[in-house]
Amino acid sequence: MGSKGKGGAVAAGAACVGMPADFRIADVMDMHRQLRDALNLSPVVLDGTTVDRVDTTALQLLVAYQRDAQKRGHQVSWVGVSVPLYDAASQLGLAQTLALPAKPSA
Amino acid sequence: MAKILAVDDSASMRGMVALTLRTAGYDVSEAENGQLALDSAAASRFDLVLADVNMPVMDGISMVRELRTRPEYKGVPILMLTTESNTDKKMEGKAAGATGWLVKPFDPEQLLATVRRVLG
Amino acid sequence: MSTISVAQFHKVFFEESLEGLDAMEAALLALDEGGDAELVHSIFRAAHSIKGGAATFGFPEMAAFTHEAESLLDQVRDGRRSIDKTIVELMLRTVDCLRGMFDRAQAGQPLADADSENLKQQLAAAVGHDVPAATVKAAAKPAASNGWIIQFRPHAGMLAGGNDPLRLLRELAALGQLVVEAQLDRVPTLDALDPTECHLGWRIELTGAVSRDAIAAVFEWVEDECDLSIEPRVAVAPPSAPVVEAVAAPAGAGVTAGVTRNTTSSNDAGSVRVGIDKIDSLIDLVGELVITQAMLDQFREEFDPARLSMLQEGLAHLARHTRTLQESVMGIRMLPIGSVFNRFPRLVRDLSQKLGKQVKLEMVGEHTELDKTVLEKIGDPLVHLVRNAIDHGLEMPEKRRAAGKSDVGTLRLEAFHRGGSIVVEIVDDGAGLNREAIIAKALQKGLIKSGDDISDEAVGDLIFQPGFSTAAVTTDLSGRGVGMDVVRRNVVDLGGNVAIKSRAGMGTTFTITLPLTLAIIDGLSAAVGDECYIVPLVSIVESIQLPADAVRSVTGGGELFRFRGEYLPIVRLHQQFGCANARQNIEDGLVIVVEADGSQVGLYVDELIGQQQAVVKSLEANYRRVEGISGATILADGSVALIIDIAGLIRLQGRRKAA
């Protein structure tokens, strides 16, 4: 878990939030709960490397989480993202907002 | 391989839809009314549901309404197979939770184009 | 792109549509007697399915026609119009017209004709609009621009409905270059967020020569689920660049081209829909046979007399299963007579209205099953008898009242099993046969010489004589040149018979007795020289041995013998069919007296072998048609025996006599 993501060095002891392979509306409630729990933690690293399928709900959820975490002055960074996650975020104009690392070579 | 449920009381229409989609490599199940479709949808999870509007036992609109109350079918594309004369049916279907519609008559190519569009 | 021909679904489409029309007709008739909303729904559904199928499977004329009917039904369904006699009448005509279209579709002929066009106009007039002559869609000139600004803000529920903005934006990206700016201002805090709702919005700049319609098509399904504006980025004159159309074909784009209709016509060998339960029981039986076979197989290598009882048991199993298997296979050809009865409510309604009579139709035993072939051929005789009962049997209301009967006459159709036969009865409570009128007519026609001492049975039999008709005025209902003689002939051709029972003032009962199946007949096998022939049991009157002096030769080469006071011709089967080594002297063989179509002849054979059930094999299918032979069967020893067509043989005899 302590691996380095493109988002920068991960502080030792950071909480890591992983994401499901199918990160879409039908399974979004579970991630909502995990991210609400993560709001109490800092620093947090997000691992989007295993996401295979993603929809707008997933990205909206990440947007809401990151914005709230920033408001609390927490540190959030990425371990990495999968190609589907990256493509979806950039299609929706959210890649910058989410501070995604560079698109991995597929 | 995406799983698709084709719901229509007309065997010819259902057969055409199923054969077209199977030939294109989809995993297709069939149901001949809304009630049977709900049973199938409970037994396995489909990536797309194509449903006729007018069917005996349970019509397509009621089926969509019921399907959308199930958490696992939130956001799953459901297309109504409808006819042009039924503009208000399109809206009724939408209000019940349908994703969109495919207007009859359609040929195999139109069907495939729409399914590919929805399933990405 | 895949090439799936829709023509392969024509047959299924025809079948389900014809069933739909039957259901529609039944519902209309029920509605006529005051029905509920569900009836209207089922009628609408039937029309709707036919329209959809017709359009999909390449029958645009049928789709256009049905569209008008459907529109009218839609008005009824919505309560915009109440159902009345006129609409029921119009819809019944629609059903008839569609049946005609299906007939023509199956024959590969053009679907529309003057009648259907006329009815379509009437339906359209009832709906309240004119049928557009030819829908020439004005080629809409799409507003175009070299770029668009799209403001797109989904409503909260759009995601749950299966429309993902991600998909919509991808579709837009396929049209041209996109610059996407997400609007986050309405996204609530994580705690307050319902993650299945959508609170994002987008401003999208699309560069490219794209028509507004193409963009609108992307958002077609979500028009009422989002706030959307599509504005040209820079207003420009109509472009000279080619317009890019939407990926998805627009709604209502033409019907499949190149559907070949002929492929499914002409090769209609007939099919039966079989219930799964019947198939399952067959599979079970075959399983049993396999087990029995394995059991008997043990005796192949060596036979231990100690196990004789086991062998006997195995053979008993085999016999029982074979019999059950035979019955089950026959069962596959069996269909309920209800499919024939179904046409009568309509017929009775139309006829009684036309004649001003009041008729209550009762149908009993619709589930009684009949061989498919019998079923197909029994329809016309039944129609004739039903017409006859309403036309001649049941009286006008005033006459009934005068006779102390209810105004409403009762006509009952009943089917049931009796022994190895199916019985269909047509019972009316009308006036009964008019004995005097029948006798007078028969005298006039020369069918009888004297009107005295004629039994009621014989009077009833008279109406089955060729050319007999008692109607004082030939109505257009029964006066179609088809008499009761044809009814009897049709039934006899099916291996059955018709009987009539009548009581003056009380009514008439026609009883049709039919064999369970045409695939098996009960017959008497007879030896003729080296050959064996099967004589159907139903045709046999008696078998007799004649002394040589009982036969008289007549000029022209025929032989006659006296039987129950009449002279009957003798048909020597060995001469008829050219058999070698047959007996020649009358006293050495036997004469089987047979009857068909009211005529009797004596068949001369060597001897009788015995009574047996014969599985009928078509001679035409395996060889060619032979006059006087109805088919062949395979005997227990593996040899072939021919089955005699008694009616055909008698006709042959008649022609010879006339020649």
PDB file of N, CA and C in Angstrom, chain C residues 288-330:
ATOM      1  N   GLU C 288     -38.355 -45.045 -20.922  1.00  0.00           N
ATOM      2  CA  GLU C 288     -38.823 -46.354 -20.465  1.00  0.00           C
ATOM      3  C   GLU C 288     -38.470 -47.442 -21.471  1.00  0.00           C
ATOM      4  N   LEU C 289     -38.646 -47.104 -22.758  1.00  0.00           N
ATOM      5  CA  LEU C 289     -38.339 -48.080 -23.804  1.00  0.00           C
ATOM      6  C   LEU C 289     -36.867 -48.449 -23.792  1.00  0.00           C
ATOM      7  N   VAL C 290     -36.026 -47.461 -23.570  1.00  0.00           N
ATOM      8  CA  VAL C 290     -34.591 -47.717 -23.534  1.00  0.00           C
ATOM      9  C   VAL C 290     -34.259 -48.683 -22.392  1.00  0.00           C
ATOM     10  N   ILE C 291     -34.914 -48.463 -21.251  1.00  0.00           N
ATOM     11  CA  ILE C 291     -34.682 -49.349 -20.109  1.00  0.00           C
ATOM     12  C   ILE C 291     -35.123 -50.779 -20.435  1.00  0.00           C
ATOM     13  N   THR C 292     -36.324 -50.883 -21.023  1.00  0.00           N
ATOM     14  CA  THR C 292     -36.828 -52.206 -21.382  1.00  0.00           C
ATOM     15  C   THR C 292     -35.901 -52.891 -22.378  1.00  0.00           C
ATOM     16  N   GLN C 293     -35.434 -52.079 -23.335  1.00  0.00           N
ATOM     17  CA  GLN C 293     -34.539 -52.627 -24.353  1.00  0.00           C
ATOM     18  C   GLN C 293     -33.277 -53.188 -23.693  1.00  0.00           C
ATOM     19  N   ALA C 294     -32.743 -52.449 -22.721  1.00  0.00           N
ATOM     20  CA  ALA C 294     -31.540 -52.902 -22.032  1.00  0.00           C
ATOM     21  C   ALA C 294     -31.807 -54.207 -21.288  1.00  0.00           C
ATOM     22  N   MET C 295     -33.003 -54.277 -20.721  1.00  0.00           N
ATOM     23  CA  MET C 295     -33.401 -55.476 -19.980  1.00  0.00           C
ATOM     24  C   MET C 295     -33.467 -56.678 -20.918  1.00  0.00           C
ATOM     25  N   LEU C 296     -34.076 -56.467 -22.082  1.00  0.00           N
ATOM     26  CA  LEU C 296     -34.217 -57.568 -23.028  1.00  0.00           C
ATOM     27  C   LEU C 296     -32.883 -57.926 -23.662  1.00  0.00           C
ATOM     28  N   ASP C 297     -32.008 -56.965 -23.720  1.00  0.00           N
ATOM     29  CA  ASP C 297     -30.710 -57.159 -24.351  1.00  0.00           C
ATOM     30  C   ASP C 297     -29.905 -58.249 -23.651  1.00  0.00           C
ATOM     31  N   GLN C 298     -30.189 -58.410 -22.369  1.00  0.00           N
ATOM     32  CA  GLN C 298     -29.463 -59.422 -21.602  1.00  0.00           C
ATOM     33  C   GLN C 298     -29.667 -60.820 -22.176  1.00  0.00           C
ATOM     34  N   PHE C 299     -30.760 -61.005 -22.896  1.00  0.00           N
ATOM     35  CA  PHE C 299     -31.063 -62.343 -23.406  1.00  0.00           C
ATOM     36  C   PHE C 299     -30.402 -62.603 -24.752  1.00  0.00           C
ATOM     37  N   ARG C 300     -29.698 -61.611 -25.270  1.00  0.00           N
ATOM     38  CA  ARG C 300     -29.138 -61.752 -26.599  1.00  0.00           C
ATOM     39  C   ARG C 300     -28.017 -62.785 -26.614  1.00  0.00           C
ATOM     40  N   GLU C 301     -27.152 -62.711 -25.641  1.00  0.00           N
ATOM     41  CA  GLU C 301     -25.989 -63.585 -25.595  1.00  0.00           C
ATOM     42  C   GLU C 301     -26.397 -65.029 -25.298  1.00  0.00           C
ATOM     43  N   GLU C 302     -27.110 -65.169 -24.202  1.00  0.00           N
ATOM     44  CA  GLU C 302     -27.511 -66.522 -23.822  1.00  0.00           C
ATOM     45  C   GLU C 302     -28.887 -66.449 -23.208  1.00  0.00           C
ATOM     46  N   PHE C 303     -29.618 -67.535 -23.348  1.00  0.00           N
ATOM     47  CA  PHE C 303     -30.932 -67.542 -22.745  1.00  0.00           C
ATOM     48  C   PHE C 303     -31.009 -68.601 -21.666  1.00  0.00           C
ATOM     49  N   ASP C 304     -31.244 -68.151 -20.493  1.00  0.00           N
ATOM     50  CA  ASP C 304     -31.371 -69.047 -19.361  1.00  0.00           C
ATOM     51  C   ASP C 304     -32.860 -69.261 -19.089  1.00  0.00           C
ATOM     52  N   PRO C 305     -33.335 -70.493 -19.298  1.00  0.00           N
ATOM     53  CA  PRO C 305     -34.777 -70.744 -19.144  1.00  0.00           C
ATOM     54  C   PRO C 305     -35.286 -70.324 -17.758  1.00  0.00           C
ATOM     55  N   ALA C 306     -34.404 -70.285 -16.789  1.00  0.00           N
ATOM     56  CA  ALA C 306     -34.818 -69.898 -15.441  1.00  0.00           C
ATOM     57  C   ALA C 306     -35.313 -68.451 -15.413  1.00  0.00           C
ATOM     58  N   ARG C 307     -34.865 -67.704 -16.451  1.00  0.00           N
ATOM     59  CA  ARG C 307     -35.248 -66.296 -16.441  1.00  0.00           C
ATOM     60  C   ARG C 307     -36.395 -65.988 -17.405  1.00  0.00           C
ATOM     61  N   LEU C 308     -37.155 -67.016 -17.682  1.00  0.00           N
ATOM     62  CA  LEU C 308     -38.276 -66.848 -18.605  1.00  0.00           C
ATOM     63  C   LEU C 308     -39.244 -65.765 -18.116  1.00  0.00           C
ATOM     64  N   SER C 309     -39.507 -65.757 -16.821  1.00  0.00           N
ATOM     65  CA  SER C 309     -40.480 -64.783 -16.310  1.00  0.00           C
ATOM     66  C   SER C 309     -39.981 -63.363 -16.526  1.00  0.00           C
ATOM     67  N   MET C 310     -38.665 -63.209 -16.450  1.00  0.00           N
ATOM     68  CA  MET C 310     -38.094 -61.883 -16.678  1.00  0.00           C
ATOM     69  C   MET C 310     -38.299 -61.453 -18.129  1.00  0.00           C
ATOM     70  N   LEU C 311     -38.108 -62.406 -19.027  1.00  0.00           N
ATOM     71  CA  LEU C 311     -38.319 -62.116 -20.447  1.00  0.00           C
ATOM     72  C   LEU C 311     -39.781 -61.744 -20.698  1.00  0.00           C
ATOM     73  N   GLN C 312     -40.669 -62.506 -20.074  1.00  0.00           N
ATOM     74  CA  GLN C 312     -42.096 -62.224 -20.261  1.00  0.00           C
ATOM     75  C   GLN C 312     -42.442 -60.835 -19.728  1.00  0.00           C
ATOM     76  N   GLU C 313     -41.852 -60.528 -18.602  1.00  0.00           N
ATOM     77  CA  GLU C 313     -42.116 -59.216 -18.009  1.00  0.00           C
ATOM     78  C   GLU C 313     -41.623 -58.101 -18.930  1.00  0.00           C
ATOM     79  N   GLY C 314     -40.415 -58.336 -19.476  1.00  0.00           N
ATOM     80  CA  GLY C 314     -39.839 -57.350 -20.393  1.00  0.00           C
ATOM     81  C   GLY C 314     -40.722 -57.145 -21.613  1.00  0.00           C
ATOM     82  N   LEU C 315     -41.210 -58.231 -22.162  1.00  0.00           N
ATOM     83  CA  LEU C 315     -42.065 -58.126 -23.343  1.00  0.00           C
ATOM     84  C   LEU C 315     -43.375 -57.413 -23.000  1.00  0.00           C
ATOM     85  N   ALA C 316     -43.880 -57.681 -21.786  1.00  0.00           N
ATOM     86  CA  ALA C 316     -45.117 -57.014 -21.370  1.00  0.00           C
ATOM     87  C   ALA C 316     -44.891 -55.503 -21.263  1.00  0.00           C
ATOM     88  N   HIS C 317     -43.735 -55.121 -20.684  1.00  0.00           N
ATOM     89  CA  HIS C 317     -43.376 -53.707 -20.629  1.00  0.00           C
ATOM     90  C   HIS C 317     -43.353 -53.096 -22.018  1.00  0.00           C
ATOM     91  N   LEU C 318     -42.663 -53.835 -22.878  1.00  0.00           N
ATOM     92  CA  LEU C 318     -42.487 -53.341 -24.246  1.00  0.00           C
ATOM     93  C   LEU C 318     -43.843 -53.093 -24.898  1.00  0.00           C
ATOM     94  N   ALA C 319     -44.747 -54.058 -24.717  1.00  0.00           N
ATOM     95  CA  ALA C 319     -46.068 -53.939 -25.324  1.00  0.00           C
ATOM     96  C   ALA C 319     -46.806 -52.727 -24.756  1.00  0.00           C
ATOM     97  N   ARG C 320     -46.723 -52.565 -23.432  1.00  0.00           N
ATOM     98  CA  ARG C 320     -47.463 -51.470 -22.812  1.00  0.00           C
ATOM     99  C   ARG C 320     -46.892 -50.109 -23.247  1.00  0.00           C
ATOM    100  N   HIS C 321     -45.559 -50.028 -23.225  1.00  0.00           N
ATOM    101  CA  HIS C 321     -44.946 -48.754 -23.595  1.00  0.00           C
ATOM    102  C   HIS C 321     -45.143 -48.419 -25.057  1.00  0.00           C
ATOM    103  N   THR C 322     -45.106 -49.429 -25.886  1.00  0.00           N
ATOM    104  CA  THR C 322     -45.309 -49.176 -27.308  1.00  0.00           C
ATOM    105  C   THR C 322     -46.716 -48.627 -27.541  1.00  0.00           C
ATOM    106  N   ARG C 323     -47.674 -49.213 -26.817  1.00  0.00           N
ATOM    107  CA  ARG C 323     -49.048 -48.758 -26.978  1.00  0.00           C
ATOM    108  C   ARG C 323     -49.193 -47.311 -26.486  1.00  0.00           C
ATOM    109  N   THR C 324     -48.601 -47.051 -25.322  1.00  0.00           N
ATOM    110  CA  THR C 324     -48.696 -45.690 -24.783  1.00  0.00           C
ATOM    111  C   THR C 324     -47.980 -44.699 -25.696  1.00  0.00           C
ATOM    112  N   LEU C 325     -46.850 -45.150 -26.216  1.00  0.00           N
ATOM    113  CA  LEU C 325     -46.089 -44.275 -27.121  1.00  0.00           C
ATOM    114  C   LEU C 325     -46.930 -43.946 -28.344  1.00  0.00           C
ATOM    115  N   GLN C 326     -47.591 -44.964 -28.865  1.00  0.00           N
ATOM    116  CA  GLN C 326     -48.439 -44.751 -30.031  1.00  0.00           C
ATOM    117  C   GLN C 326     -49.536 -43.729 -29.704  1.00  0.00           C
ATOM    118  N   GLU C 327     -50.159 -43.896 -28.562  1.00  0.00           N
ATOM    119  CA  GLU C 327     -51.218 -42.960 -28.170  1.00  0.00           C
ATOM    120  C   GLU C 327     -50.674 -41.547 -28.006  1.00  0.00           C
ATOM    121  N   SER C 328     -49.490 -41.459 -27.402  1.00  0.00           N
ATOM    122  CA  SER C 328     -48.920 -40.131 -27.187  1.00  0.00           C
ATOM    123  C   SER C 328     -48.560 -39.456 -28.496  1.00  0.00           C
ATOM    124  N   VAL C 329     -48.017 -40.247 -29.421  1.00  0.00           N
ATOM    125  CA  VAL C 329     -47.641 -39.657 -30.705  1.00  0.00           C
ATOM    126  C   VAL C 329     -48.896 -39.200 -31.444  1.00  0.00           C
ATOM    127  N   MET C 330     -49.944 -40.010 -31.342  1.00  0.00           N
ATOM    128  CA  MET C 330     -51.217 -39.601 -31.942  1.00  0.00           C
ATOM    129  C   MET C 330     -51.682 -38.296 -31.287  1.00  0.00           C
TER     130      MET C 330
END
